[in-house]
Short mmCIF file of C-alpha atoms in Angstrom, two decimals:
data_model
loop_
_atom_site.label_atom_id
_atom_site.label_comp_id
_atom_site.label_asym_id
_atom_site.label_seq_id
_atom_site.Cartn_x
_atom_site.Cartn_y
_atom_site.Cartn_z
CA MET A 1 33.65 76.18 62.29
CA THR A 2 35.34 74.81 65.71
CA THR A 3 34.72 76.05 68.96
CA THR A 4 36.92 76.06 71.91
CA ILE A 5 36.04 74.13 74.89
CA GLY A 6 33.44 76.13 77.21
CA THR A 7 32.38 78.03 74.55
CA ASP A 8 29.55 75.76 72.46
CA ARG A 9 26.30 77.22 74.80
CA ALA A 10 24.24 74.10 74.15
CA GLN A 11 27.35 71.39 75.73
CA VAL A 12 27.85 74.62 78.38
CA ARG A 13 24.13 74.74 79.22
CA GLN A 14 24.15 70.67 79.73
CA GLU A 15 27.32 71.05 82.04
CA LEU A 16 25.58 74.09 83.82
CA SER A 17 21.99 71.87 84.67
CA THR A 18 23.63 68.60 85.32
CA THR A 19 26.22 69.67 88.12
CA THR A 20 25.97 70.53 91.10
CA PHE A 21 27.92 73.71 91.79
CA ASP A 22 30.11 74.24 94.96
CA LEU A 23 29.70 78.37 94.31
CA LEU A 24 27.19 80.06 91.32
CA VAL A 25 28.45 83.65 90.29
CA ILE A 26 25.33 85.29 88.89
CA GLY A 27 27.21 88.31 87.34
CA GLY A 28 29.85 88.62 84.99
CA GLY A 29 31.47 92.02 85.15
CA ILE A 30 34.91 92.44 87.05
CA LEU A 31 33.98 91.20 90.54
CA GLY A 32 32.51 88.18 89.63
CA THR A 33 34.89 87.36 87.18
CA SER A 34 37.70 88.15 89.61
CA VAL A 35 36.05 85.60 92.17
CA THR A 36 35.08 83.24 88.93
CA TRP A 37 38.28 82.86 88.24
CA MET A 38 39.83 82.78 91.93
CA ALA A 39 37.42 80.30 92.99
CA ALA A 40 38.54 78.03 89.77
CA GLN A 41 42.09 78.58 91.03
CA ALA A 42 41.52 77.73 94.74
CA GLY A 43 39.75 74.18 93.03
CA LEU A 44 36.23 75.06 93.59
CA ARG A 45 33.38 74.17 91.04
CA VAL A 46 32.44 77.54 90.22
CA ALA A 47 30.12 78.69 86.96
CA MET A 48 29.16 82.05 86.02
CA VAL A 49 26.19 83.37 84.60
CA ASP A 50 25.41 86.97 82.98
CA ALA A 51 22.40 88.42 81.84
CA GLY A 52 23.81 89.92 78.93
CA ASP A 53 27.82 90.07 78.16
CA PHE A 54 30.64 89.55 80.14
CA ALA A 55 32.07 92.99 81.33
CA GLY A 56 28.78 94.34 79.35
CA ALA A 57 27.67 96.79 81.43
CA THR A 58 29.63 98.88 84.01
CA SER A 59 33.04 97.02 83.63
CA SER A 60 33.62 98.01 79.88
CA ALA A 61 32.59 101.62 80.73
CA SER A 62 35.43 102.65 83.06
CA SER A 63 38.27 105.50 82.03
CA LYS A 64 40.52 102.84 80.96
CA LEU A 65 42.98 103.66 83.84
CA VAL A 66 44.74 101.23 86.17
CA HIS A 67 45.83 103.63 88.84
CA GLY A 68 46.82 104.05 92.24
CA GLY A 69 44.50 107.08 92.32
CA LEU A 70 46.49 110.01 92.70
CA ARG A 71 43.16 112.08 94.02
CA TYR A 72 43.07 109.70 97.08
CA LEU A 73 46.12 111.49 98.68
CA GLN A 74 44.14 114.11 99.29
CA THR A 75 41.73 112.65 101.79
CA GLY A 76 44.59 111.03 103.21
CA ASN A 77 44.13 107.88 102.27
CA VAL A 78 47.75 106.46 101.77
CA LYS A 79 47.21 103.31 102.62
CA LEU A 80 44.77 102.55 99.44
CA VAL A 81 47.07 104.28 97.38
CA ALA A 82 50.23 101.76 98.42
CA GLU A 83 47.92 99.17 97.74
CA ASN A 84 46.32 100.62 94.93
CA HIS A 85 50.00 100.88 93.22
CA ARG A 86 50.92 96.91 94.62
CA GLU A 87 48.11 95.68 92.28
CA ARG A 88 49.05 98.02 89.41
CA ARG A 89 52.48 96.79 89.63
CA ALA A 90 51.51 93.15 89.39
CA LEU A 91 49.45 93.93 86.79
CA ALA A 92 51.90 95.88 84.71
CA ALA A 93 54.91 93.48 85.44
CA ASP A 94 53.39 90.36 86.28
CA ILE A 95 49.57 89.35 85.40
CA ALA A 96 49.12 91.44 82.05
CA PRO A 97 52.16 93.47 80.30
CA HIS A 98 50.54 92.65 77.10
CA LEU A 99 47.25 94.52 78.11
CA VAL A 100 48.30 97.05 80.34
CA LYS A 101 50.88 99.38 79.44
CA PRO A 102 52.42 102.63 81.22
CA LEU A 103 51.68 106.22 80.74
CA THR A 104 52.66 109.47 81.80
CA PHE A 105 49.84 112.23 83.28
CA LEU A 106 50.30 115.60 83.34
CA VAL A 107 48.48 118.17 85.99
CA PRO A 108 48.48 121.35 84.34
CA ILE A 109 49.01 124.23 86.90
CA TYR A 110 47.14 127.72 85.62
CA LYS A 111 47.07 130.67 87.39
CA GLY A 112 44.51 131.28 89.38
CA GLY A 113 43.85 127.51 89.48
CA PRO A 114 42.55 125.01 92.57
CA HIS A 115 45.90 124.12 93.57
CA GLY A 116 49.16 125.68 93.48
CA ALA A 117 52.58 124.16 92.17
CA ALA A 118 54.12 123.55 95.48
CA LYS A 119 50.92 121.71 96.45
CA LEU A 120 51.07 119.54 92.87
CA GLY A 121 54.65 118.99 93.48
CA ALA A 122 54.56 117.74 96.75
CA GLY A 123 51.65 115.28 96.07
CA VAL A 124 53.01 114.00 92.71
CA PHE A 125 56.65 113.27 94.42
CA LEU A 126 54.35 111.24 97.47
CA TYR A 127 52.49 109.82 95.27
CA SER A 128 55.42 108.48 92.94
CA ALA A 129 57.65 107.33 96.02
CA LEU A 130 54.07 105.28 97.15
CA SER A 131 55.21 102.94 94.35
CA VAL A 132 58.52 103.08 95.23
CA PHE A 133 59.54 105.05 92.14
CA GLY A 134 58.71 102.36 89.46
CA ASP A 135 57.38 104.97 86.80
CA GLY A 136 59.92 107.54 87.77
CA MET A 137 59.97 110.83 90.29
CA GLY A 138 56.78 112.69 90.46
CA LYS A 139 58.28 116.63 89.45
CA VAL A 140 56.89 120.25 87.74
CA ILE A 141 57.72 120.47 84.41
CA THR A 142 57.72 124.15 82.44
CA PRO A 143 54.87 124.98 80.25
CA HIS A 144 57.42 124.38 77.23
CA GLN A 145 58.21 120.75 78.09
CA ALA A 146 54.42 120.38 78.87
CA LEU A 147 53.65 121.63 75.59
CA ALA A 148 55.83 119.26 73.68
CA LYS A 149 54.13 116.19 75.59
CA VAL A 150 50.43 117.37 74.73
CA PRO A 151 50.50 119.47 71.74
CA ALA A 152 47.04 120.46 72.41
CA LEU A 153 46.89 122.05 75.94
CA ARG A 154 45.85 125.45 76.38
CA THR A 155 48.66 127.85 77.68
CA GLU A 156 46.93 131.14 78.63
CA GLY A 157 47.89 131.05 82.27
CA LEU A 158 49.90 127.79 81.96
CA ARG A 159 52.78 128.22 84.75
CA GLY A 160 53.74 124.57 84.97
CA ALA A 161 52.82 121.03 85.27
CA ALA A 162 53.28 118.11 87.97
CA VAL A 163 54.13 114.66 86.34
CA TYR A 164 53.53 111.36 87.32
CA GLY A 165 53.20 107.58 85.86
CA ASP A 166 50.19 105.50 85.96
CA HIS A 167 48.91 102.39 83.58
CA GLN A 168 45.99 102.11 81.23
CA MET A 169 44.11 99.40 79.10
CA ASN A 170 41.76 98.38 77.43
CA ASP A 171 38.94 97.38 79.73
CA SER A 172 36.55 94.82 77.47
CA ARG A 173 39.71 93.11 76.30
CA VAL A 174 41.07 92.69 80.01
CA ALA A 175 37.82 91.04 81.01
CA VAL A 176 37.45 89.01 78.44
CA MET A 177 41.13 87.70 79.28
CA THR A 178 40.04 87.37 82.65
CA VAL A 179 36.91 84.88 81.68
CA ARG A 180 39.31 82.70 79.92
CA ALA A 181 41.99 82.37 82.62
CA ALA A 182 38.85 81.62 84.95
CA VAL A 183 37.59 79.16 82.02
CA ASP A 184 41.38 77.85 81.67
CA ALA A 185 41.27 77.42 85.73
CA GLY A 186 38.24 74.78 85.01
CA ALA A 187 35.27 77.39 85.61
CA THR A 188 32.04 76.99 83.32
CA VAL A 189 30.61 80.11 81.94
CA LEU A 190 27.79 81.45 80.12
CA ASN A 191 26.97 84.82 79.12
CA HIS A 192 23.50 85.60 77.79
CA ALA A 193 22.07 83.54 80.33
CA GLN A 194 19.21 85.27 82.58
CA VAL A 195 18.45 84.50 86.27
CA VAL A 196 14.20 84.18 86.26
CA GLY A 197 14.08 82.85 89.39
CA LEU A 198 16.18 81.27 92.51
CA ARG A 199 16.08 78.06 93.67
CA LYS A 200 15.43 77.43 97.31
CA THR A 201 15.74 74.07 99.63
CA GLY A 202 14.34 74.78 103.22
CA GLY A 203 14.66 78.24 102.64
CA THR A 204 18.21 78.29 101.59
CA VAL A 205 19.28 79.78 98.22
CA THR A 206 20.62 76.48 96.35
CA GLY A 207 20.95 77.76 92.59
CA ALA A 208 19.25 79.78 89.98
CA GLU A 209 16.56 78.93 87.15
CA LEU A 210 17.65 80.55 84.09
CA ARG A 211 16.95 81.01 80.16
CA ASP A 212 19.16 81.80 77.51
CA ARG A 213 18.32 85.26 75.87
CA LEU A 214 19.32 84.13 72.55
CA ASP A 215 17.23 80.76 72.08
CA GLY A 216 14.83 81.10 75.34
CA ALA A 217 15.79 77.56 76.43
CA GLU A 218 15.22 77.14 80.02
CA PHE A 219 17.32 74.98 82.13
CA GLY A 220 18.26 75.20 85.94
CA VAL A 221 21.77 75.55 87.99
CA SER A 222 22.26 73.53 91.58
CA ALA A 223 25.16 75.38 93.93
CA ARG A 224 26.03 74.73 97.93
CA LEU A 225 26.17 78.79 97.64
CA VAL A 226 25.05 81.69 95.23
CA LEU A 227 26.97 85.11 95.46
CA ASN A 228 25.31 87.88 93.46
CA ALA A 229 27.16 90.23 91.68
CA THR A 230 25.25 91.40 89.46
CA GLY A 231 26.43 95.60 89.91
CA PRO A 232 23.56 98.07 89.30
CA TRP A 233 21.27 94.94 89.83
CA VAL A 234 22.26 93.56 92.84
CA ASP A 235 19.15 94.69 94.83
CA HIS A 236 16.79 93.64 92.04
CA LEU A 237 18.13 90.17 93.02
CA ARG A 238 18.03 90.57 96.86
CA ARG A 239 14.29 90.91 96.45
CA MET A 240 14.40 87.76 94.34
CA GLU A 241 15.53 86.24 97.48
CA ASP A 242 13.36 88.41 100.23
CA PRO A 243 11.01 90.26 98.42
CA GLY A 244 11.73 92.54 101.66
CA ALA A 245 14.60 93.38 101.69
CA ALA A 246 15.88 97.04 101.87
CA PRO A 247 17.96 98.85 98.89
CA SER A 248 21.61 98.53 99.65
CA ILE A 249 23.34 100.96 97.18
CA ARG A 250 23.37 104.11 95.57
CA LEU A 251 24.04 104.30 91.79
CA SER A 252 26.08 106.87 90.27
CA LYS A 253 26.62 107.72 86.44
CA GLY A 254 30.07 108.39 85.01
CA ALA A 255 30.00 109.23 81.25
CA HIS A 256 32.62 109.53 79.16
CA LEU A 257 33.65 110.81 75.40
CA VAL A 258 35.71 109.39 72.90
CA LEU A 259 37.23 111.67 70.28
CA ARG A 260 39.28 111.46 66.84
CA ARG A 261 43.12 112.97 67.87
CA HIS A 262 44.68 115.29 65.35
CA GLU A 263 47.95 114.90 66.87
CA PRO A 264 50.16 112.71 68.75
CA TRP A 265 50.04 112.95 72.47
CA LYS A 266 52.31 111.92 74.53
CA ALA A 267 51.23 111.99 78.00
CA ALA A 268 47.69 112.41 79.59
CA LEU A 269 45.94 115.09 81.14
CA THR A 270 44.16 115.04 84.78
CA THR A 271 43.14 118.49 84.64
CA PRO A 272 42.01 120.13 88.80
CA ILE A 273 38.12 120.91 87.83
CA ASP A 274 37.70 122.33 91.78
CA LYS A 275 39.82 120.97 95.15
CA TYR A 276 38.16 117.48 94.43
CA ARG A 277 36.88 116.64 91.14
CA VAL A 278 39.01 116.14 87.72
CA SER A 279 38.72 115.96 84.01
CA PHE A 280 40.60 113.13 82.28
CA ALA A 281 41.77 113.89 78.56
CA ILE A 282 43.50 110.47 77.83
CA PRO A 283 45.06 108.91 74.76
CA TRP A 284 43.55 106.07 74.32
CA GLU A 285 43.38 103.03 70.66
CA ASP A 286 44.82 106.08 68.94
CA HIS A 287 41.81 108.48 69.50
CA LEU A 288 41.39 110.78 72.73
CA LEU A 289 39.44 109.81 75.50
CA LEU A 290 37.36 112.35 78.15
CA GLY A 291 35.68 112.31 81.16
CA THR A 292 33.80 111.58 83.62
CA THR A 293 30.70 112.50 85.45
CA ASP A 294 29.77 111.69 88.93
CA GLU A 295 25.71 112.34 89.20
CA ALA A 296 23.27 110.70 91.27
CA TYR A 297 20.76 108.18 88.92
CA GLU A 298 17.30 106.74 89.60
CA GLY A 299 16.42 105.20 86.48
CA ASP A 300 16.54 101.63 84.73
CA PRO A 301 20.32 100.17 84.76
CA ALA A 302 19.86 98.69 81.42
CA ASP A 303 18.65 102.08 79.97
CA VAL A 304 21.72 104.50 81.65
CA ARG A 305 23.22 106.31 78.36
CA PRO A 306 25.21 109.58 77.99
CA THR A 307 23.09 112.80 77.56
CA GLU A 308 23.30 115.93 75.79
CA ALA A 309 23.79 117.40 79.36
CA ASP A 310 26.92 115.27 79.60
CA ILE A 311 28.88 115.71 76.94
CA ALA A 312 28.64 119.51 77.10
CA GLN A 313 30.17 119.22 80.93
CA ILE A 314 32.93 116.68 79.50
CA LEU A 315 33.52 118.98 76.58
CA ASP A 316 33.28 122.60 79.24
CA GLU A 317 35.60 120.76 81.86
CA ALA A 318 38.29 119.29 78.94
CA GLY A 319 38.10 123.03 77.92
CA HIS A 320 40.13 123.98 80.74
CA SER A 321 43.44 122.47 79.63
CA VAL A 322 42.57 120.94 75.79
CA ARG A 323 42.39 123.60 73.23
CA ASP A 324 38.94 123.89 71.20
CA ALA A 325 40.48 122.69 68.18
CA GLN A 326 41.09 119.70 69.59
CA LEU A 327 37.11 119.63 70.96
CA ARG A 328 34.53 119.84 68.15
CA ARG A 329 31.44 117.82 68.41
CA GLU A 330 32.06 116.19 65.04
CA ASP A 331 35.46 115.07 65.83
CA ILE A 332 33.18 112.57 69.05
CA THR A 333 33.09 108.94 67.52
CA TYR A 334 31.63 107.44 70.30
CA ALA A 335 29.95 108.09 74.34
CA PHE A 336 29.39 106.01 76.62
CA ALA A 337 28.13 105.80 80.53
CA GLY A 338 28.54 103.06 83.64
CA LEU A 339 27.30 103.50 86.79
CA ARG A 340 29.05 102.90 89.93
CA VAL A 341 27.56 101.42 92.81
CA LEU A 342 28.23 102.88 95.79
CA PRO A 343 27.04 102.33 99.46
CA GLY A 344 23.39 103.06 100.49
CA GLY A 345 23.50 106.35 102.76
CA PRO A 346 21.97 110.06 102.92
CA LYS A 347 25.62 111.68 101.43
CA GLU A 348 25.97 113.15 98.12
CA VAL A 349 27.56 110.49 95.94
CA THR A 350 30.88 112.44 94.84
CA ALA A 351 31.21 112.09 98.73
CA ALA A 352 30.42 108.38 98.61
CA LYS A 353 33.62 106.07 99.50
CA ARG A 354 34.45 103.64 96.59
CA GLU A 355 34.64 100.58 98.40
CA THR A 356 33.68 96.89 98.17
CA LEU A 357 30.19 95.83 99.92
CA LEU A 358 29.24 92.48 100.91
CA SER A 359 25.77 91.54 102.73
CA ARG A 360 24.43 87.92 103.28
CA GLY A 361 20.18 87.77 102.74
CA SER A 362 17.93 85.68 104.37
CA GLY A 363 18.38 82.48 102.28
CA GLY A 364 22.29 82.32 102.45
CA MET A 365 22.60 84.15 99.24
CA LEU A 366 25.72 86.20 99.28
CA SER A 367 25.90 89.80 97.34
CA VAL A 368 28.84 91.60 96.94
CA ALA A 369 29.35 95.26 94.58
CA GLY A 370 31.43 97.78 94.28
CA GLY A 371 35.40 97.74 93.46
CA LYS A 372 37.40 98.93 90.74
CA TRP A 373 39.74 97.61 87.95
CA THR A 374 42.59 98.60 89.44
CA THR A 375 42.23 96.06 92.07
CA TYR A 376 40.07 93.42 90.46
CA ARG A 377 42.15 90.53 91.70
CA HIS A 378 42.63 91.93 94.94
CA ILE A 379 39.40 92.02 95.62
CA GLY A 380 37.91 88.68 93.90
CA LYS A 381 40.65 87.09 96.73
CA HIS A 382 39.18 89.15 99.05
CA VAL A 383 35.68 88.44 98.34
CA LEU A 384 36.78 84.49 98.50
CA GLY A 385 38.18 84.50 101.49
CA THR A 386 35.17 86.02 103.18
CA LEU A 387 33.23 82.61 101.60
CA ALA A 388 35.63 80.46 102.80
CA HIS A 389 34.82 81.33 106.10
CA LEU A 390 31.31 81.90 106.13
CA PRO A 391 29.22 80.05 109.47
CA GLY A 392 28.53 76.57 108.48
CA ARG A 393 31.32 76.23 105.80
CA PRO A 394 29.00 76.04 102.66
CA LEU A 395 32.25 75.54 100.45
CA GLY A 396 33.86 73.38 102.74
CA ASP A 397 37.17 73.20 104.46
CA ASP A 398 39.13 72.01 100.92
CA LEU A 399 40.13 75.55 99.34
CA ALA A 400 43.79 75.13 97.78
CA ASP A 401 45.81 78.20 97.80
CA ILE A 402 45.80 80.35 95.17
CA LEU A 403 49.32 81.07 93.40
CA PRO A 404 50.44 84.88 93.88
CA ALA A 405 50.29 85.67 90.56
CA VAL A 406 48.82 83.73 87.84
CA PRO A 407 49.34 85.65 84.22
CA LEU A 408 45.94 86.32 82.31
CA PRO A 409 46.58 84.48 78.62
CA GLY A 410 48.89 85.56 76.18
CA LEU A 411 51.34 87.05 78.49
CA ALA A 412 53.91 88.54 75.99
CA SER A 413 55.98 91.06 75.60
CA PRO A 414 53.81 93.22 72.87
CA ASP A 415 57.05 94.62 70.95
CA ALA A 416 57.79 91.03 70.72
CA VAL A 417 54.58 89.87 69.11
CA ALA A 418 53.94 92.57 66.85
CA LEU A 419 57.62 92.02 65.41
CA ARG A 420 57.22 88.35 64.85
CA LEU A 421 53.88 89.15 63.15
CA TRP A 422 55.33 91.82 61.25
CA THR A 423 58.67 89.52 60.43
CA ASP A 424 57.09 86.32 59.77
CA ARG A 425 55.67 86.17 56.46
CA ASP A 426 57.27 86.78 52.73
CA ARG A 427 58.09 90.61 52.45
CA ASP A 428 55.19 90.94 49.98
CA ALA A 429 52.88 89.17 52.37
CA ARG A 430 53.49 90.86 55.04
CA MET A 431 51.42 92.29 58.33
CA ASP A 432 50.50 95.85 57.80
CA PRO A 433 52.55 97.08 60.90
CA LEU A 434 49.73 99.08 62.26
CA VAL A 435 47.56 95.59 62.35
CA ALA A 436 50.16 93.81 64.15
CA ARG A 437 51.09 96.40 67.00
CA HIS A 438 47.22 96.40 67.34
CA LEU A 439 47.04 92.34 67.68
CA ALA A 440 49.71 92.28 70.06
CA THR A 441 48.24 94.61 72.42
CA HIS A 442 45.07 93.40 72.62
CA TYR A 443 45.59 89.85 72.63
CA GLY A 444 49.96 89.31 73.47
CA SER A 445 51.01 85.80 72.18
CA ILE A 446 47.42 84.92 71.36
CA ALA A 447 47.98 86.88 68.10
CA PHE A 448 49.92 84.05 66.72
CA ASP A 449 46.30 82.19 66.44
CA LEU A 450 44.80 84.75 64.71
CA ALA A 451 47.66 84.97 62.74
CA ARG A 452 47.18 81.11 61.63
CA LEU A 453 43.48 81.65 60.81
CA ILE A 454 45.09 84.14 58.39
CA ARG A 455 47.68 81.85 56.51
CA GLU A 456 44.50 79.28 56.52
CA ASP A 457 42.04 81.95 54.90
CA PRO A 458 43.89 84.84 53.56
CA ALA A 459 40.45 87.14 53.28
CA LEU A 460 40.73 86.90 57.26
CA GLY A 461 43.58 89.45 57.08
CA GLU A 462 41.65 92.23 55.41
CA ARG A 463 40.29 95.23 57.77
CA ILE A 464 36.94 95.00 58.62
CA HIS A 465 36.54 98.53 58.41
CA PRO A 466 39.19 100.63 55.84
CA ASP A 467 40.02 103.22 58.55
CA GLY A 468 40.64 101.19 61.66
CA PRO A 469 43.15 98.25 62.38
CA ASP A 470 40.46 95.45 63.64
CA ILE A 471 40.69 92.82 60.78
CA TRP A 472 37.82 89.65 60.35
CA ALA A 473 40.13 87.39 62.00
CA GLN A 474 39.44 89.08 65.53
CA ALA A 475 35.84 88.34 64.15
CA VAL A 476 35.60 85.03 63.62
CA TYR A 477 38.33 84.40 67.04
CA ALA A 478 35.53 86.12 68.74
CA ARG A 479 33.00 84.19 68.19
CA ASP A 480 34.57 80.77 68.48
CA HIS A 481 36.69 81.50 71.30
CA GLU A 482 35.81 84.77 73.04
CA TRP A 483 32.27 83.89 73.63
CA ALA A 484 31.07 86.59 71.01
CA ALA A 485 26.98 85.94 70.32
CA THR A 486 25.73 89.33 69.03
CA VAL A 487 26.95 92.00 67.00
CA ASP A 488 27.26 94.12 69.76
CA ASP A 489 29.75 91.37 71.61
CA VAL A 490 32.02 91.72 68.32
CA VAL A 491 31.74 95.46 67.36
CA ARG A 492 32.13 96.91 70.98
CA ARG A 493 34.33 94.90 73.46
CA ARG A 494 35.85 92.31 71.33
CA THR A 495 37.34 94.45 68.94
CA THR A 496 37.30 98.55 69.11
CA LEU A 497 35.34 99.46 65.91
CA THR A 498 32.78 101.05 68.02
CA VAL A 499 34.96 103.07 69.97
CA ARG A 500 36.19 104.26 66.39
CA GLY A 501 33.06 104.96 65.41
CA LEU A 502 33.43 102.42 62.72
CA ASP A 503 30.66 100.02 63.45
CA THR A 504 28.42 101.24 60.20
CA PRO A 505 25.25 99.57 59.41
CA GLU A 506 27.25 97.51 56.64
CA VAL A 507 29.97 96.45 59.23
CA ARG A 508 27.41 95.49 61.78
CA GLU A 509 25.40 93.44 58.95
CA ARG A 510 28.14 91.66 57.85
CA ILE A 511 29.34 90.45 61.50
CA ALA A 512 25.76 89.69 62.26
CA ALA A 513 26.49 87.24 58.81
CA LEU A 514 29.07 86.25 60.17
CA LEU A 515 27.61 85.14 63.95
CA GLY A 516 24.47 83.50 61.94
#
């Protein structure tokens, strides 16, 4: 079995335990991964570890949107929306056009609804103006035009729909590609490696003691500076540094459902539930993604999951604008939940600001929490800038300037990649166009590496499950080049088997055998 440099666990553990790093990042969600990527680009020796899989918790439980945040306009945060738009357009045009794709959104306007046509029309116009009309002009369309885009739209009392443009992605795939970009830039990374203690020198945190959760091996990592980017677990790690550390965050749970779709949707729905909350119904991975909820969560972050009440709420709220026939419980293929990390305080979680929190503990460890997918690069740069200017300069003075727009691996036009994959073989041995399209939009030009695997072993071109486009070459590639070490890593985050409800016991067993 050939592995890419950086994915052989024993080799990586050896490197982690024998190098003194400039920066050790604990936590491989979007925040940790982004800071690691930026730090490596700035020339630092950086290591990143995660107790689970990269993006294994909140970061792969998002609404899969790269968006300006239409609802932030309501709170008057025009600057934030403009900033989000800038990042969104950079991701879609320069950084990851192979992974981030445009999507039209409709806001249905119903008789007696919380917002009238004039207000929504003005809102989507301003929204599109803030993105310099790069996705067309926000406008209001007729019920008939709206129905042509979303055939499952409820028409009773429908007055029209406001239209605007945003983008969507598969968050797990973007996360894996970002980890890969960080490693390409020189970072050392390891998943399934749990911090069991912090190293201290004269009261200052100078590294961590770890345990490999796959084989139990114990090892340590030394670093000049340690960054705690563990998301919902941020306070747990702060208490390792200082048992008396006061809580710094609150958690809010967001649940989503994935359902089989009965007909194609040409647009997504953003349905106002009340003056402030909206419900999304988004065509995603040939299915329909519904969500989300927003409620305070007090339990163990490892146990977060959608409850029966969450499922009922999501279906009920989607029912404001989606017909019942598309919301049958038997069509649910997957339900998932993640935790938003919010500033601590007495207010309702729904009113809490989505902001990035930075704090420094008594032992000098930096803790960072919050953030969102759309601006994840921007936040990574911001955090790195903060680290670079800490008192005493623990990272030294020599940080190189980061290039403005380093693309994620595989940068290519998905249409061009799909066409090549489909036409590259003899007519009778051609790849199924659906599989070609799937590989092109999840890997970009890296799909050609998977095509080579299939040429060497044609059995790898077979579908893992007959009802989905994922093929065996993806599982092999995930194992050898994408740090997939457990069945869940493969079925939930490297492929789309779980979201489609296709991770059957037989499929899981075969993947377990493949992982050895």
